[in-house]
Amino acid sequence: MLSCQLSADWQHHSTSYEEPTLGDSPYGSLWPLPQKVQISTVVFKLSGASFHIFDAKASSSGASCRLLQNAYRRYDEYIFTSSRKQGQNKSKKALASDMSELQVWITSADSECDSYPSVTSDESYKLSVDSPVAVLKAPKVWGALRGRVHGFYSTHCLYSDEEKSINRTDIHDFPRFAHRGLLLDTSRHFLPIKVILANLEAMAWNKFNVFHWHIVDDPSFPYLSRTFPQLSQHGAYHPYTHVYTPSDVKMIIEFARLRGIRVVPEFDTPGHTQSWGKGQKDLLTPCYSGASPSGSFGPVNPMLNTTYDFMSMFFKEVNTVFPDAYVHLGGDEVDFSCWKSNPDIQKFMEQQGFGMDYSKLESFYIQRLLDIVTTTNKGYMIWQEVFDNGVKLKSDTVVHVWMGNKVEEELQKVTEAGFTTILSAPWYLDYISYGQDWQKFYRAEPLSFKGTDAQKKLVIGGEACLWGEYVDATNLTPRLWPRASAVGERLWSDRDVRDLNDAYSRLAKHRCRMVQRGIPAEPLFTGYCAHEYKGV
Amino acid sequence: MEEKTISNSRRCYKQWLWFMVLFMSFSVIYVDAVWPMPQMISSSMARYTLNPREFIFQYSSGSSAQPGCSLLDSAFERYYPLIFTDYRHDEWFRFPFTVVVHVERAECEGYPDADSSESYKLSVCSGQAALRAETVWGALRGLESFSQLVYQDDFGEYFVNETEIEDFPRFQFRGILLDTSRHYLPLHAILKTLDAMSYNKFNVFHWHIVDDPSFPYQSSTFPDLSSKGAFHPLTHVYTQIDVKRVIAHARLRGIRVLAEFDSPGHTQSWGKGQPGLLTPCYKGTVPSGTFGPVNPANSSSYQFMTRLFKEVTSVFPDSYVHLGGDEVDFTCWKSNPDVRGFMLKMGFGTDYTKLESYYMENMVNITKGLNKTAIVWQDVFDYHEKLCCSSLSVVEVWKGGCYLCEVRRVTKAGLRVVLASPWYLDQPGPTHDWARYYTVWPLAFKGTEQQKTLVIGGEVCMWGEYVDATNLSPRLWPRASAAGERLWSDEKMTSSVIDAFPRLVDFRCRLLRRGIQAEPLFVGHCRHEYQGI
């Protein structure tokens, strides 16, 4: 009966989030919002035929900088795609253009054109749009990439396709947080290369700068290791069609570099390693049922020297394949029941004087793993449990906070202990709910915990996580965008940028821009884009 | 018939042994391959090799449909590449294989409708397949089942196991609603959905074509409706040609196109191109400038509707038309002095549900005059219950809560029911849990046999607030497949989620292979992953 009464309140179109009103933002479609921006009402015309992007004469990077040349071409295409397709600028009488040139000026002596981006990379830039020349100044190429993304594509949705135009604009911009990441999980479902590349591209549009590649896990081991090829041979879903070869990995890293994105691989141990066991005998702990082995396996076996020999060879390879200064070592969700069942482990516990405290055994393992990784000169990131369990960590360890409860307390503790940290707890994008949940992601504030200024500085950023239980190439992109864009702005823009109505207006346009560029970013709410998604 | 099947299978038995010896080494058993589950299916380990180069569809000599039957000819063309998904030249081994199709009544140029038979018998035996159906629609369903019986081994070789199927739908109405008003869906997104529907044996495309946000249907009688009410008058409309294409594409797949023109509520976009249609809302004694539902007090409203529905019913050949009638907000009507005057004149007092009933009564009569059966959302029945329900015929139950209570009430009143409540697929949970769309028991209410037969089927609804071409397919499939099996298959044979899971996992990989962007059910992989983005 009660349920019958309830049905009266049921609506076709229930909404669990309040609807922001769709007005026009004074900032047009800029996303994420720059730190300082002044847009005047003066408008300049832009025409595809006469407009060009040049290196400024004084710039420290020249035509040999592939990274910038590549970016120029990309953005030139984005800005003028539709008008050139329509062939409007084919006639020699190109439209008189008020602004014919964008000069890119890398101001510091070392442009870092051929390096990899890092957590300390300078991403700041200044953009001044004026007639007849617009100037983009940045100390390093990384800032120039961010500036490119901002200044020009933003004009796109503001005005008609017939003729591009741009307002007189001054931007001085820099990121609020240095680490702005996105986690993709290629173990629970294999993601074809094409999907990863497309999403790296979308990341660049949203000024993300870290691709956290959760590359292996329990279900499958798609990373093709040169040292231990049997890992993917036996541990991948399919040894040929569902693996990432060394050249695939290289391609992804370079593609990311050209967009100022770091690739941080995660090789999670000692738990989440079922797939490792298929190709590497004796790596995992045999579980016991009573007095005999049950045939199933648990976490990595922490008592064997062979385990550490394997890890040190394996991470030596990882160190050479992935250029980033950090590697993510996981360390989350270790289930102790298998260790407990194994008589050899029990004996080992006794010998080591761990008593019945299996978190000490976990610490023992992690400790030795960290020592191994330290010898390869890599820094490491670990999930919060490792810190919570009191493992001794190097001072430059990044603690990754992901658990949904007591987030502020955890941030307080981690930073009090002097560790840098990144936050993911509010940004698990694989959880879905009806309505505009981007608002929830947008409202999250990483520095709302109690702590000193020094503590707050230790929060270097955050990551949106898209775990793969229910996600593969079929639904990844629309599930990610534009929801991850909300995280993108939270991590890039000023803390005070939090007006939902203004954000909604800009984000709706930003999502249409992504759709027009071929990324199937899902809608925020009822409405339309001038150019709807053409895929399917 | 019965006898013939038996003798056939006996004869087959000897051949089984033959083939078994040949193929023992790579036997893969795919007996549960068909989704939704046929009413009766049995198969053996014996299997035949199919060679793409020696495979033909053929009409049986006694079939009333013969070459030239556009519907089946095009179905044969469609199913060939669906069966041989990556056609390779295999010269080394050949068995000719024929699918002989026999249809009793050839309605090759007709449209599927409410009373179309979809039953078929399929027998894969003696190195060939015989498909018998009363109608071409049944033949289509049988071809789909046959295509799902074919599988490939690790070496790319195609096989079909010896199989007997006798099949028919549990419910006659198995629909999917798409909403093209809240977001415009490009034509190809609709056509693709129709393809996927046919793989799942859905047979009604409920086209919720217009609503508050936009009016994309380009009417030839009232072109202003879309030129002023669409999101964009040129790029975001369905022209008459587009609509014809959708109907033709659907027809070839045995799918009815049920158009919904929802009124009197959900009509904001209509008002833009048809001044005077909507009720002006008042603030005190002056019009506030906003508008409410269709104005039921004006006779011109009914004249307009008559002309519009005359067009609609001639454009859409189906014998049903959906009149909507849901979620009417009375505040605007209450504010308007003319409407209040009309209420007084009609003796409705202050009961605005009577006014809505009056309006719907008129609408139902208009469609009756056009020889169409009207479907309405349950709201209309709920209001009518107090008055009379003589004019209603089919009610779509959509509200949550105790929806079977509502089904019981509606059938008790002698009206037919289409059930949508448990299948609102636009509303995801914390995960997209397919099982809750599977464990639905539409007839589990207390009622007479007569009442149960009045439940003519169900429908998956994909409302468009948060859905457009970017995310439609993965949000719809394979969750809608769960509803598809519930509506087609025998309930007892398909009551277990655990049994269904591996079959649905396989089926979703098959959908991927056919280019349908169906999302994963859980951790795992398909041999051929989706290659788009």
GROMACS .gro file of C-alpha atoms in nm, chain B residues 330 343 346-362 379-392 413 415:
model
   35
  866PHE     CA    1  -0.297   2.234  -1.358
  879MET     CA    2  -1.494   2.475  -1.614
  882MET     CA    3  -1.906   2.237  -1.823
  883GLY     CA    4  -2.000   2.179  -1.462
  884PHE     CA    5  -1.654   2.051  -1.366
  885GLY     CA    6  -1.647   2.253  -1.044
  886THR     CA    7  -1.283   2.287  -0.945
  887ASP     CA    8  -1.181   1.937  -1.042
  888TYR     CA    9  -0.924   1.993  -1.313
  889THR     CA   10  -0.876   1.621  -1.368
  890LYS     CA   11  -1.221   1.637  -1.528
  891LEU     CA   12  -1.096   1.902  -1.765
  892GLU     CA   13  -0.799   1.690  -1.862
  893SER     CA   14  -1.031   1.392  -1.907
  894TYR     CA   15  -1.255   1.600  -2.125
  895TYR     CA   16  -0.959   1.698  -2.339
  896MET     CA   17  -0.830   1.342  -2.370
  897GLU     CA   18  -1.178   1.213  -2.448
  898ASN     CA   19  -1.185   1.450  -2.741
  915ASP     CA   20  -0.238   0.931  -1.589
  916VAL     CA   21  -0.530   0.944  -1.829
  917PHE     CA   22  -0.673   0.619  -1.696
  918ASP     CA   23  -0.619   0.731  -1.337
  919TYR     CA   24  -0.826   1.043  -1.401
  920HIS     CA   25  -1.082   0.863  -1.610
  921GLU     CA   26  -1.134   0.592  -1.356
  922LYS     CA   27  -1.382   0.813  -1.177
  923LEU     CA   28  -1.574   0.899  -1.488
  924CYS     CA   29  -1.588   0.635  -1.749
  925CYS     CA   30  -1.333   0.457  -1.954
  926SER     CA   31  -1.537   0.347  -2.247
  927SER     CA   32  -1.328   0.540  -2.495
  928LEU     CA   33  -0.987   0.419  -2.377
  949ALA     CA   34  -1.143  -0.223  -1.623
  951LEU     CA   35  -0.834  -0.228  -2.092
   0.00000   0.00000   0.00000
